XYZ file of C-alpha atoms in Angstrom:
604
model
C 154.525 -163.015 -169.686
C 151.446 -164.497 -167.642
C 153.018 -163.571 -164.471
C 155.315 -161.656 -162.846
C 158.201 -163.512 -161.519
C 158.622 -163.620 -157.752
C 162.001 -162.023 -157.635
C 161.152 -159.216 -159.465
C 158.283 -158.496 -157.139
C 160.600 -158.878 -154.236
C 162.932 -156.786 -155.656
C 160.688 -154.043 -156.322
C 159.634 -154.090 -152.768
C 163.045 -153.807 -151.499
C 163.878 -151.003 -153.765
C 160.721 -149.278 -152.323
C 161.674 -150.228 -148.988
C 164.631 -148.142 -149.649
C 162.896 -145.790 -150.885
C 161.288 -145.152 -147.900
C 164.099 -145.743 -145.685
C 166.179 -142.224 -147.710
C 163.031 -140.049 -147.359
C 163.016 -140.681 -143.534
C 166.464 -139.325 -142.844
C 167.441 -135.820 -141.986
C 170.106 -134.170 -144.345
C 172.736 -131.912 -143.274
C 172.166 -127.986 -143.656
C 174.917 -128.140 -146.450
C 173.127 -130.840 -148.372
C 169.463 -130.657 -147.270
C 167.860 -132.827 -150.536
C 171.095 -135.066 -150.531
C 168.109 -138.667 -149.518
C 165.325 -136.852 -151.843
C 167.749 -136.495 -154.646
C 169.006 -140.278 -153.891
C 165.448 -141.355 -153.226
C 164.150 -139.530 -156.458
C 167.317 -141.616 -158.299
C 166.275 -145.142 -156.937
C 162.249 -144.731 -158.241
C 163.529 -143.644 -161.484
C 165.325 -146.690 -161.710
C 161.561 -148.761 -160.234
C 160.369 -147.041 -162.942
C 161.961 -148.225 -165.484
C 161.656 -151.925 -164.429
C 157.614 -151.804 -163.974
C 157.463 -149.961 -167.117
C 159.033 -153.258 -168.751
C 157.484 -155.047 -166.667
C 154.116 -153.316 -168.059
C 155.022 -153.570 -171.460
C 155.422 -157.788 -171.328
C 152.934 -158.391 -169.195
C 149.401 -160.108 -170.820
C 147.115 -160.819 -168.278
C 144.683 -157.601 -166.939
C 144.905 -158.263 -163.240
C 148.766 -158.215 -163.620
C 148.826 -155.172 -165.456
C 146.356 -153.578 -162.830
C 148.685 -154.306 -159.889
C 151.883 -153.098 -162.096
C 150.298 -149.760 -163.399
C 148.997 -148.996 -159.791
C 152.564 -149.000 -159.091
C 153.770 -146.886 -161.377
C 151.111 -144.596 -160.301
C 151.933 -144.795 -157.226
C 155.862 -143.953 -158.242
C 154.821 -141.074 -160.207
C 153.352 -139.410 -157.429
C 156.278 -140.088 -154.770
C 158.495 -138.316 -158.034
C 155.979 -135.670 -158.170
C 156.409 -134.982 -154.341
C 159.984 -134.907 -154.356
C 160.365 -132.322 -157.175
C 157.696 -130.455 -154.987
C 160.154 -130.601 -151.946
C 162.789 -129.866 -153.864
C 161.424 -127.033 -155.859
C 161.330 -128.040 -158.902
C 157.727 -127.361 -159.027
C 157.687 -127.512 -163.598
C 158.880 -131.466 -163.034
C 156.294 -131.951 -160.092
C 153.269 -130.892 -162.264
C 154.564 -133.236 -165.077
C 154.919 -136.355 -162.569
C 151.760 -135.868 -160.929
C 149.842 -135.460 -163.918
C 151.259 -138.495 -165.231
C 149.846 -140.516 -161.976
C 146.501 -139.114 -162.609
C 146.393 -140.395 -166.309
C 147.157 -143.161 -165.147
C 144.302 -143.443 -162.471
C 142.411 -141.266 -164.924
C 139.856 -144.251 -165.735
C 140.294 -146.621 -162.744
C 139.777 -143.681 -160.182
C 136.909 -146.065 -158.033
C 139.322 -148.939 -158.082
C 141.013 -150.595 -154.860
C 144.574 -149.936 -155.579
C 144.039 -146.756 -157.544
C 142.128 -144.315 -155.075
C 144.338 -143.569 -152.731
C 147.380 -142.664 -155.344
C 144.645 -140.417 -157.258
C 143.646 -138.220 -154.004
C 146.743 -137.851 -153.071
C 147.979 -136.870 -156.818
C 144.618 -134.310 -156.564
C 146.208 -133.044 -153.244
C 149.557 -132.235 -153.800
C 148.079 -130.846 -157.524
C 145.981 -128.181 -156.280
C 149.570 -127.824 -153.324
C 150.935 -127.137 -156.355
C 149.080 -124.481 -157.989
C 148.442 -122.683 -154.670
C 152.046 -122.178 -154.625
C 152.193 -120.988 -157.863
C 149.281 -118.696 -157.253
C 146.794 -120.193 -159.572
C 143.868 -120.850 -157.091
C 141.429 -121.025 -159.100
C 143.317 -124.221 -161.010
C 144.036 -125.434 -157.315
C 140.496 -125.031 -156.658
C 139.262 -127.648 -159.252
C 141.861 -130.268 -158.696
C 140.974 -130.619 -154.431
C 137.182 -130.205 -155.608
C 137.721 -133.146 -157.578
C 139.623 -135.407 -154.561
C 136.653 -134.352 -152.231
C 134.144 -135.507 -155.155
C 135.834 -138.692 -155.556
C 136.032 -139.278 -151.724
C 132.449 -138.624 -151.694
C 131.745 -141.275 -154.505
C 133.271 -143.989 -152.336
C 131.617 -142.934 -149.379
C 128.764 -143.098 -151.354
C 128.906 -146.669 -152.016
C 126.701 -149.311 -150.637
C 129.817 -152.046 -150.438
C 132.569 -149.846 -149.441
C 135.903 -150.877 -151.073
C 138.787 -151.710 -149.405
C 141.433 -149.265 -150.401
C 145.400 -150.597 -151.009
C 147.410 -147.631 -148.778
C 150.585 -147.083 -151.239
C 152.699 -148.931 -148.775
C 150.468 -152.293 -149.908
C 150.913 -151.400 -153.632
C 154.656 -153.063 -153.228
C 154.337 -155.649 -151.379
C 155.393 -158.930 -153.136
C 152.935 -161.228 -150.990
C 149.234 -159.950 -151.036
C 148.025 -162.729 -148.752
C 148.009 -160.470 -145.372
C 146.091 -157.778 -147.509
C 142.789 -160.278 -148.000
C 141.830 -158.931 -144.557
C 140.423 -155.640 -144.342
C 143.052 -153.038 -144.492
C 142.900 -150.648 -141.828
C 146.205 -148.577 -142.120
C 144.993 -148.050 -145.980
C 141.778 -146.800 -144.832
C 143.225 -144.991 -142.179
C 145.259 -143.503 -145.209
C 142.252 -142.277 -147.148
C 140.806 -140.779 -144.388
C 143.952 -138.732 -143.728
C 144.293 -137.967 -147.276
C 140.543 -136.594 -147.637
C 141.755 -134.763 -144.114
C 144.097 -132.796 -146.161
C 142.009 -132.430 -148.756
C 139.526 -130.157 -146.448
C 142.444 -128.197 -145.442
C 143.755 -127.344 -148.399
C 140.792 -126.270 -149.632
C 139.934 -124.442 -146.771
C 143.298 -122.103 -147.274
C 142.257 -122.343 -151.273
C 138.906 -120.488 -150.005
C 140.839 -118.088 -148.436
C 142.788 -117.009 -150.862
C 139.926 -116.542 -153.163
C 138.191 -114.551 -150.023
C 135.351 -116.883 -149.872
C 136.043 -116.699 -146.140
C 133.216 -118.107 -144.971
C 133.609 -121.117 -147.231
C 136.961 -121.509 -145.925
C 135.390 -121.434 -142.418
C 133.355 -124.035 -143.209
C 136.338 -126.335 -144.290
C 138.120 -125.376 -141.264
C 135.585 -126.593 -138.957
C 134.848 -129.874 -140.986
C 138.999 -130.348 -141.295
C 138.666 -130.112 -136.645
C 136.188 -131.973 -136.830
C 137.535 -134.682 -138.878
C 141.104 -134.838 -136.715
C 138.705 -135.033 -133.966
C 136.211 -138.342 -135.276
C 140.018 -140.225 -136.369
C 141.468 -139.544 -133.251
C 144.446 -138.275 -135.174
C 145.154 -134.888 -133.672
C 147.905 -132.886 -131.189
C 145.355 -131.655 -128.808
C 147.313 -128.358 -127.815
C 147.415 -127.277 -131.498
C 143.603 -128.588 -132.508
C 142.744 -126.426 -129.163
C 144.435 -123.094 -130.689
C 143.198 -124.165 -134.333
C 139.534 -124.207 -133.003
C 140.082 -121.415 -130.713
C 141.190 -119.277 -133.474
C 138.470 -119.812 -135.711
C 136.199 -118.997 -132.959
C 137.776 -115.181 -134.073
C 136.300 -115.480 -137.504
C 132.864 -116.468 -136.431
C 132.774 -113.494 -133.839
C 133.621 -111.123 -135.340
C 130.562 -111.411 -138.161
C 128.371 -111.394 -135.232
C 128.217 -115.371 -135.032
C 128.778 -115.372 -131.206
C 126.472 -118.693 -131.109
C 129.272 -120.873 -133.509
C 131.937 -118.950 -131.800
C 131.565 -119.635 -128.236
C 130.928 -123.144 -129.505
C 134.550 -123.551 -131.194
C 136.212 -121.494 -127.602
C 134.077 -124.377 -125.468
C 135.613 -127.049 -127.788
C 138.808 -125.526 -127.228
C 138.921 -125.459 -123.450
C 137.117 -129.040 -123.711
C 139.927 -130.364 -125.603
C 143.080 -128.215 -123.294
C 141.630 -129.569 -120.167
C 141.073 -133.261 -120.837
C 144.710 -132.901 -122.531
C 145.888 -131.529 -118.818
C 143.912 -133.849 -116.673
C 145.473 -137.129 -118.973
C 148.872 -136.309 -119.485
C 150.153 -133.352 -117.065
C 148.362 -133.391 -114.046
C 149.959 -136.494 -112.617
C 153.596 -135.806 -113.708
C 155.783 -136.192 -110.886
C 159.464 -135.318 -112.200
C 160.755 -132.718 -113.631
C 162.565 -133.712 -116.932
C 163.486 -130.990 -119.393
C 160.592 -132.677 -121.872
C 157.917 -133.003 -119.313
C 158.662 -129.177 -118.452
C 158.665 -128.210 -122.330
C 154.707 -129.903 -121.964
C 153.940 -127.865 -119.181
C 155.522 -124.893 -120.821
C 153.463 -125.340 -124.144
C 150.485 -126.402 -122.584
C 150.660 -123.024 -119.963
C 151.299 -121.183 -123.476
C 148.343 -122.529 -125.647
C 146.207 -122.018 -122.557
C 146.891 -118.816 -122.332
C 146.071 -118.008 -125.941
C 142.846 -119.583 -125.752
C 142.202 -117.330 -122.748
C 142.934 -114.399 -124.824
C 140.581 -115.254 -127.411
C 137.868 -116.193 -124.426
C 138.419 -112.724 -124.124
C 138.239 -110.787 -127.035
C 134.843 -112.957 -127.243
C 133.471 -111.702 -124.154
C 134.554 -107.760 -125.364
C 133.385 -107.784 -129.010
C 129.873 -109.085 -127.461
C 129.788 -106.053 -125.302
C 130.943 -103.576 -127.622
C 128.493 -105.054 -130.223
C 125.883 -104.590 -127.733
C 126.562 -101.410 -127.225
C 126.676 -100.564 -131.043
C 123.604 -101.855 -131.494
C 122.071 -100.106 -128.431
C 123.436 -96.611 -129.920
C 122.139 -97.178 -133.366
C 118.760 -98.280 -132.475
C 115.922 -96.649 -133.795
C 112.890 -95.441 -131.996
C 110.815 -97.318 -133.962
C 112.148 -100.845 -133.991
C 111.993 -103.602 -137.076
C 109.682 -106.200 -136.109
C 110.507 -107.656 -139.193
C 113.901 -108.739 -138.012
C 115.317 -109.638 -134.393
C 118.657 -109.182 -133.580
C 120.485 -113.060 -133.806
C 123.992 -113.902 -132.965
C 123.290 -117.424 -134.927
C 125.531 -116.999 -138.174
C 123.571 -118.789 -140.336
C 120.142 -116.701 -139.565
C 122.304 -113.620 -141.277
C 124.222 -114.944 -144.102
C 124.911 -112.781 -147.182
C 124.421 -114.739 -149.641
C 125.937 -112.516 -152.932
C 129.582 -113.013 -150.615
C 129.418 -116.456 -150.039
C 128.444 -119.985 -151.770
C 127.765 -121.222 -148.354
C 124.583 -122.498 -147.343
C 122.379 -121.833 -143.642
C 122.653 -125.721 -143.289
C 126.567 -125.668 -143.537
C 126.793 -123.085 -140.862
C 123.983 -124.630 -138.805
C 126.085 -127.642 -138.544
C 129.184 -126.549 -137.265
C 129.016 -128.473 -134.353
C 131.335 -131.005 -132.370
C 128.898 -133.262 -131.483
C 131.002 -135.817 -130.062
C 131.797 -133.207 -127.576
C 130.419 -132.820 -124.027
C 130.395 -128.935 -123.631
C 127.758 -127.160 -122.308
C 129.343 -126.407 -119.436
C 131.860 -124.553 -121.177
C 129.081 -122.792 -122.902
C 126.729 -121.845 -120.688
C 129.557 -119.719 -118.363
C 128.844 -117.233 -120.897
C 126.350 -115.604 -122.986
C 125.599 -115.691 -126.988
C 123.275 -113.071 -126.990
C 123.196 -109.319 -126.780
C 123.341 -108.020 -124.036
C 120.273 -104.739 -122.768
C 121.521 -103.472 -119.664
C 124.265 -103.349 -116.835
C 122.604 -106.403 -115.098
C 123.380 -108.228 -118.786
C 126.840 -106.704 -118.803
C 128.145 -107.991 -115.282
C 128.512 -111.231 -115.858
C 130.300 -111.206 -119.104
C 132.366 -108.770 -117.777
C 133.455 -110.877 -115.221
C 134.572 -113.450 -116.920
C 136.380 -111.248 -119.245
C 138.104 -109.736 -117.098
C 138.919 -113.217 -115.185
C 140.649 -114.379 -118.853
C 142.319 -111.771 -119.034
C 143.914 -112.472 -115.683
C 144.507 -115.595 -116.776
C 146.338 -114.713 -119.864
C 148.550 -112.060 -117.673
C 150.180 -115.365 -115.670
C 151.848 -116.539 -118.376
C 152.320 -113.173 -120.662
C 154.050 -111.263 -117.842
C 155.518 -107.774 -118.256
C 158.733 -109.001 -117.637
C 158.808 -111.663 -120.065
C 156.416 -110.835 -122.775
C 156.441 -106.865 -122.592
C 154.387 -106.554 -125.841
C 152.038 -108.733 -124.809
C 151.265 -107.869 -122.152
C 150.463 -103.812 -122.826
C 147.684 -105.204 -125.291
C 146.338 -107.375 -123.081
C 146.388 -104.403 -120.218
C 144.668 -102.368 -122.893
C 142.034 -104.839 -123.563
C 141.127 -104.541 -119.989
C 141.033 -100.761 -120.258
C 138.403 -101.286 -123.373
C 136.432 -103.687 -121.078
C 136.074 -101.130 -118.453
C 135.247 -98.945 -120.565
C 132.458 -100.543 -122.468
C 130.566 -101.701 -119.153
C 130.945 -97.858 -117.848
C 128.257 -97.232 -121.098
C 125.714 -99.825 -119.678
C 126.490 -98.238 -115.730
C 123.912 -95.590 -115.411
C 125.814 -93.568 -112.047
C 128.122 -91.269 -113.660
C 130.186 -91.734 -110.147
C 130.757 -95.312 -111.054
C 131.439 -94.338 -114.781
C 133.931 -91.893 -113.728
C 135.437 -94.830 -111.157
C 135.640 -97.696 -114.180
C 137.483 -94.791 -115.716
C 139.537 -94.140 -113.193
C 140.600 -98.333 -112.864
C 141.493 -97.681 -117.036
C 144.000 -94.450 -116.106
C 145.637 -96.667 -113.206
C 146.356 -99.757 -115.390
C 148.088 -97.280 -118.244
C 149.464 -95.180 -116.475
C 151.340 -98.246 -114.360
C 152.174 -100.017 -117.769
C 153.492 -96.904 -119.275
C 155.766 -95.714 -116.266
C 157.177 -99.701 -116.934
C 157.911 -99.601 -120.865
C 161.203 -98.205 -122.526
C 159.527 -95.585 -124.860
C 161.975 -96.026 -127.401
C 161.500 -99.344 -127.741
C 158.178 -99.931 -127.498
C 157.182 -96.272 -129.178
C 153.911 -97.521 -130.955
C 152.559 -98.884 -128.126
C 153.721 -95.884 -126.134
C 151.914 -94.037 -128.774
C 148.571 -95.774 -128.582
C 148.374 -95.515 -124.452
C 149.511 -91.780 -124.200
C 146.350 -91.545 -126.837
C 144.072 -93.583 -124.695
C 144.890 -91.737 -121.730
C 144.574 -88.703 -123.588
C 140.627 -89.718 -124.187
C 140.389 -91.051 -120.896
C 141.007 -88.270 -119.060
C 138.664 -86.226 -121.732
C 135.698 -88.482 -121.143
C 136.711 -88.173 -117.214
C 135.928 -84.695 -117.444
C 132.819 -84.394 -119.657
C 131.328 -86.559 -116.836
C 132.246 -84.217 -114.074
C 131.317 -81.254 -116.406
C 127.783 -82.776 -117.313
C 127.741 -83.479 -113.578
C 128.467 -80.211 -112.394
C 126.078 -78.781 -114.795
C 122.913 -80.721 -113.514
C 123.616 -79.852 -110.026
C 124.118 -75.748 -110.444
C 120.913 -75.154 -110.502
C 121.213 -71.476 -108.977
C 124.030 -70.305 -111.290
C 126.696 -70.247 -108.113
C 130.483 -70.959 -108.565
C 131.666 -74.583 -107.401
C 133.559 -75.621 -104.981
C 137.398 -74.591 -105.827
C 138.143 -78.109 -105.091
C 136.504 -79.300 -107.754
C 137.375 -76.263 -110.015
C 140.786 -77.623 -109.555
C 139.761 -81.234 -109.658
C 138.551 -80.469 -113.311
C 141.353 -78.852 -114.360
C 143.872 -81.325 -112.855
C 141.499 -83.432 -115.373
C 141.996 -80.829 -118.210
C 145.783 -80.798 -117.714
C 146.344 -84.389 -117.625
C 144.505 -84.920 -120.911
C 146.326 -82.058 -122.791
C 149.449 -83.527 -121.109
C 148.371 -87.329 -123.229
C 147.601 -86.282 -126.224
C 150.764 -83.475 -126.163
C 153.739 -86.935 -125.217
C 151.358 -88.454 -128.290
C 152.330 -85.847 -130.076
C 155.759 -85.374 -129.337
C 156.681 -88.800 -130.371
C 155.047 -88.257 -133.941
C 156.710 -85.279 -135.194
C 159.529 -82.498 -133.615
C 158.178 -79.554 -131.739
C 157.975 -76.240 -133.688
C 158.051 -78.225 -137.270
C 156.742 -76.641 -140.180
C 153.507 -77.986 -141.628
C 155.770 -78.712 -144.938
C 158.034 -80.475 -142.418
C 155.540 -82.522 -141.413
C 153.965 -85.163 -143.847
C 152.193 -87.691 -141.627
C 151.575 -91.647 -142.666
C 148.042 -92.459 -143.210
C 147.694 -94.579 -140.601
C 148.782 -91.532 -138.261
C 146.608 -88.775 -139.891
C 143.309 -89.210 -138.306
C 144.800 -89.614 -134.468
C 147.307 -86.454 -134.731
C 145.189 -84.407 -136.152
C 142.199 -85.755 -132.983
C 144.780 -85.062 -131.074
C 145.239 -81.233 -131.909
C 141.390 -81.200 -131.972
C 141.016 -82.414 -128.415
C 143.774 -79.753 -127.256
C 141.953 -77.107 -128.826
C 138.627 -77.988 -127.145
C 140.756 -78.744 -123.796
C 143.252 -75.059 -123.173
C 139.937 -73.376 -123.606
C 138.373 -75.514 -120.635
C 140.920 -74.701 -118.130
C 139.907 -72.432 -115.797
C 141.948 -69.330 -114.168
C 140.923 -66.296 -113.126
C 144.793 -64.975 -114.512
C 144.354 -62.844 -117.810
C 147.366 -63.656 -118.918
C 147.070 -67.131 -118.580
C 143.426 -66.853 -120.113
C 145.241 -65.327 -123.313
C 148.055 -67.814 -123.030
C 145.304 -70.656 -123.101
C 143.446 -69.418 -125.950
C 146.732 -68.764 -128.175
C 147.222 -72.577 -127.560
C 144.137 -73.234 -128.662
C 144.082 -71.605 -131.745
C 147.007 -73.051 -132.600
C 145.967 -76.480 -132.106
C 142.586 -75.669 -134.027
C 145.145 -74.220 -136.856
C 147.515 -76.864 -137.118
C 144.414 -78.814 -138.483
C 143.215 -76.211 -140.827
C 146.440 -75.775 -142.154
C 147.596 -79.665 -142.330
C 144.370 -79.923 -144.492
C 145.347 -77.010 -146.928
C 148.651 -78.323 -147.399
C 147.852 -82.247 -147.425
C 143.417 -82.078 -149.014
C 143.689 -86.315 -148.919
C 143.976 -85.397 -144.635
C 140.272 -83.629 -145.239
C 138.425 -86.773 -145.213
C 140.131 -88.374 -141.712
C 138.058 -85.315 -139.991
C 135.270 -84.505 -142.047
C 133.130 -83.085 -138.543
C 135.720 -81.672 -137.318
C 136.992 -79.324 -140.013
C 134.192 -76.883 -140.433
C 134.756 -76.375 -136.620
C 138.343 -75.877 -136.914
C 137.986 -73.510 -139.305
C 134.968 -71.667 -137.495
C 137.582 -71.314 -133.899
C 140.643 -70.000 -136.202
C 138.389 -66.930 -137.165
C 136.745 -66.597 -133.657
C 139.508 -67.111 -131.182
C 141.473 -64.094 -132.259
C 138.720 -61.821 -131.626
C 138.620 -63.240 -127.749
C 142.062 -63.160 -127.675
C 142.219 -59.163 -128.547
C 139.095 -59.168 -125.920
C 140.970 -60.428 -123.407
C 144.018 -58.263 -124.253
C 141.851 -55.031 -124.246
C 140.058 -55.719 -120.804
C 143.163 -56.491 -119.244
C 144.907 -53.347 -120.268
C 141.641 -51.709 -119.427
């Protein structure tokens, strides 16, 4: 055969056409393959006829088109079993379109059915937890891609769709759905490998994939703008918290860039209010919301790394090195097989941002005058989270969001000098718990109960080392203070006993035998801080009552006790408090002798 009769081709494209038409419709939940399996049925039988057709056909260029399709129907058999889950007849199929492409892989109509065989491949193998194998098959689609891109006279790509077609006349011009096609299908090809990075905790590779796959969806146009928004605002999380701030408050500009041209071209006119123009608003209030949140933990990880640096600054400082929040001036290059010039160019340049940008630092901040202003607009996104994640509606939420604004007021009060406006910013942290505690069910939302009674318990304890320290510089001449702030401190005292003891209460039973008592890991080190800071705080409180002296001190020594004992019974518990063991174990054999002390002077 010379040619290949027009009927046949028509009929080929009509079977496809149907082909098409069954993978498009939704199944019922009882038979949710029912159009796969029919679809899967109708290219076995295309198959069949271009494999005859194959096998009489003489002339190369006829042969070409033919074997492109059966390439082409290998692969849409190779999805199907994929979707299906029969993942052993899905590696077969596809590896019987790549043999296929194997040595035409630069040709016109055999590209685009290779990528996407290359794709759904290393799909494959992620699923069946063979990264590594997944790895090499979307290493070689992004190599291939590269090779065409490469070329001086770009081809013109058939998109599978045009593989069918019975009348190539229309396809002499150039081909933009097919190009639009690869494009996609190199898309995917970042992405995947950007998850395949992951899960061989190259993270920073997979970084790097992320931002090219944005970036990509960006330069095609081909995007939802809410989710590219949260995709780019998430990855800003990544990049922060290795110290990148610089590529991170570039991805959070980006995202806001990208929300608010979304809001000023499709909601801000809106006049009605249909059920799907309020779903927009809804999702768009949502995603905006989110993005706040990580604006947010941006601004707070910038302080707090501030002030780690600060604390663990040496007196003699490295001239060698300056501290840079530009990832790619600190890479380590033993965890990575990312370059400086691949971070370096993690930019949206088709982006008009700076504006964004600049309301906000990338640099480390010195003093209190550095702090303000990235405080400020911390604190305003967290504000703006708060209207949509209200207490009433999204409880959970909402307490971590109120407790990110306690940690924010708590990191500037370590760059505020006045221990009176320390002790205020303090103060603002109590009132927020305290309010979001006295509004929670504590049996429903016991961990998060757990973690505020704990915070307040500190709280309170850092309240009253300022007033202590304070009390301490001004009593120069050895004299009593005032009893109103004798009972100011020990309202203080009380209130963080009181924390730390509802902490407490929720972990284990009152009165419970060490033995009784075998803690989970993750609740070792803050219940046994817990007794610690009780121990430290019944011994602060001040009476002039010897009973309630001795009463004071028994409580201490238990809670100093509990710790000693907990570590005797459970030795793994010795490394959660390696300082403050020795101590522990120093007050169990002291306190008893003040105790009798007080005992004797009192009956004295």
């Amino acid at each position: 055969m010379t040619n290949i009769p027009v009927n046949c081709l028509l009929d080929i494209q009509e079977k496809y056409s149907m082909v098409e038409t069954l993978l498009s419709l939704k199944d019922p939940e009882t038979e949710p393959y029912k159009s796969k399996y029919a679809a899967g049925a109708l290219l076995s039988i295309l198959k069949t006829e271009v494999i005859q057709l194959i096998d009489g056909c003489c002339e190369d260029e006829f042969c070409e088109r033919l074997s492109s399709m059966l390439a082409a129907i290998w692969l849409s058999l190779g999805i199907i079993s994929y979707e299906t889950d029969a993942l052993s007849e899905s590696s077969e199929e596809l590896k019987k379109s790549l043999e296929i492409t194997k040595d035409k892989s630069m040709h016109p109509r055999f590209v685009i059915p290779r990528i996407n065989a290359l794709n759904h491949l290393g799909v494959l193998y992620s699923m069946l937890e063979q990264p590594q194998k997944s790895k090499e098959y979307l290493e070689e689609a992004e190599d291939l891609y590269k090779k065409i891109s490469e070329l001086k006279d770009p081809i013109e790509a058939f998109g599978i769709d045009d593989l069918f077609k019975a009348d190539t006349s229309d396809l002499k011009s150039p081909r933009s759905k097919a190009e639009s096609d690869l494009e996609k299908s190199h898309t995917l090809t970042l992405y995947y490998l950007a998850q395949i990075y992951g899960t061989l905790e190259d993270h920073l590779k997979s970084s790097v994939y992320c931002h090219n796959t944005l970036k990509r969806q960006l330069e095609s146009k081909d995007y939802d703008p809410i989710e590219w928004a949260l995709n780019a605002a998430t990855l800003s999380q990544f990049f922060m918290e290795r110290t990148g701030f610089k590529q991170a408050r570039h991805h959070l500009a980006a995202a806001s860039y990208i929300l608010e041209k979304y809001f000023e071209e499709h909601l801000k006119n809106i006049q009605g209010s249909s059920e799907e123009d309020e779903a927009k608003k809804e999702r768009y209030q949502h995603r905006s919301a989110d993005v706040a949140r990580c604006w947010s933990k941006y601004g707070l990880l910038l302080l707090e790394s501030s002030k780690e640096r600060l604390m663990s600054k040496t007196d003699e400082p490295d001239e060698q090195e300056s501290p840079t929040t530009d990832l790619s001036k600190h890479l380590a290059q033993d965890d990575t097989t990312t370059s400086k010039d691949d971070i370096s160019g993690l930019l949206f340049s088709t982006l008009e941002i700076p504006t964004y940008e600049n309301q906000i630092t990338d640099k480390f901040v010195l003093d209190y005058e550095d702090a303000l202003p990235v405080f400020q607009c911390t604190k305003r996104w967290l504000e703006d989270a708060k209207t949509y994640y209200t207490l009433d509606e999204h409880a959970s939420d909402f307490v971590r969001i109120t407790q990110d604004c306690s940690a924010l007021f708590q990191v500037l009060a370590f760059f505020e000098s006045d221990e009176k406006r320390q002790c205020q910013m303090h103060k603002r942290r109590v009132d927020m718990l305290e309010n979001v505690i006295a509004s929670l069910n504590h049996q429903c939302y016991l961990q998060l109960c757990r973690q505020i009674w704990y915070e307040l318990g500190e709280t309170y304890f850092e309240m009253l080392h300022i007033k202590l320290g304070k009390i301490r510089e001004g009593n120069t001449d050895g004299m009593m203070p005032d009893p109103r702030i004798l009972n100011k401190l020990n309202t203080l005292t009380q209130k963080s006993i009181d924390n730390f003891g509802h902490f407490l209460s929720s972990i284990y039973k009152d009165g419970s035998s060490i033995k009784e008592i075998k803690l989970e890991p993750e609740c070792i080190r803050p219940v046994l801080s817990s007794h610690f800071f009780r121990g430290r705080l019944f011994s602060r409180l001040i009476t002039c009552d010897t009973d309630q002296k001795i009463d004071n001190n028994r409580k201490s020594l238990a809670s100093f006790k509990f710790i000693v004992e907990y570590c005797s019974e459970y030795p793994d518990a010795e490394k959660h408090v390696p300082l403050e063991l020795p101590v522990c174990k120093e007050m169990v054999e002291l306190l008893p002798h003040k105790i009798r002390q007080l005992s004797t002077s009192q009956i004295n």
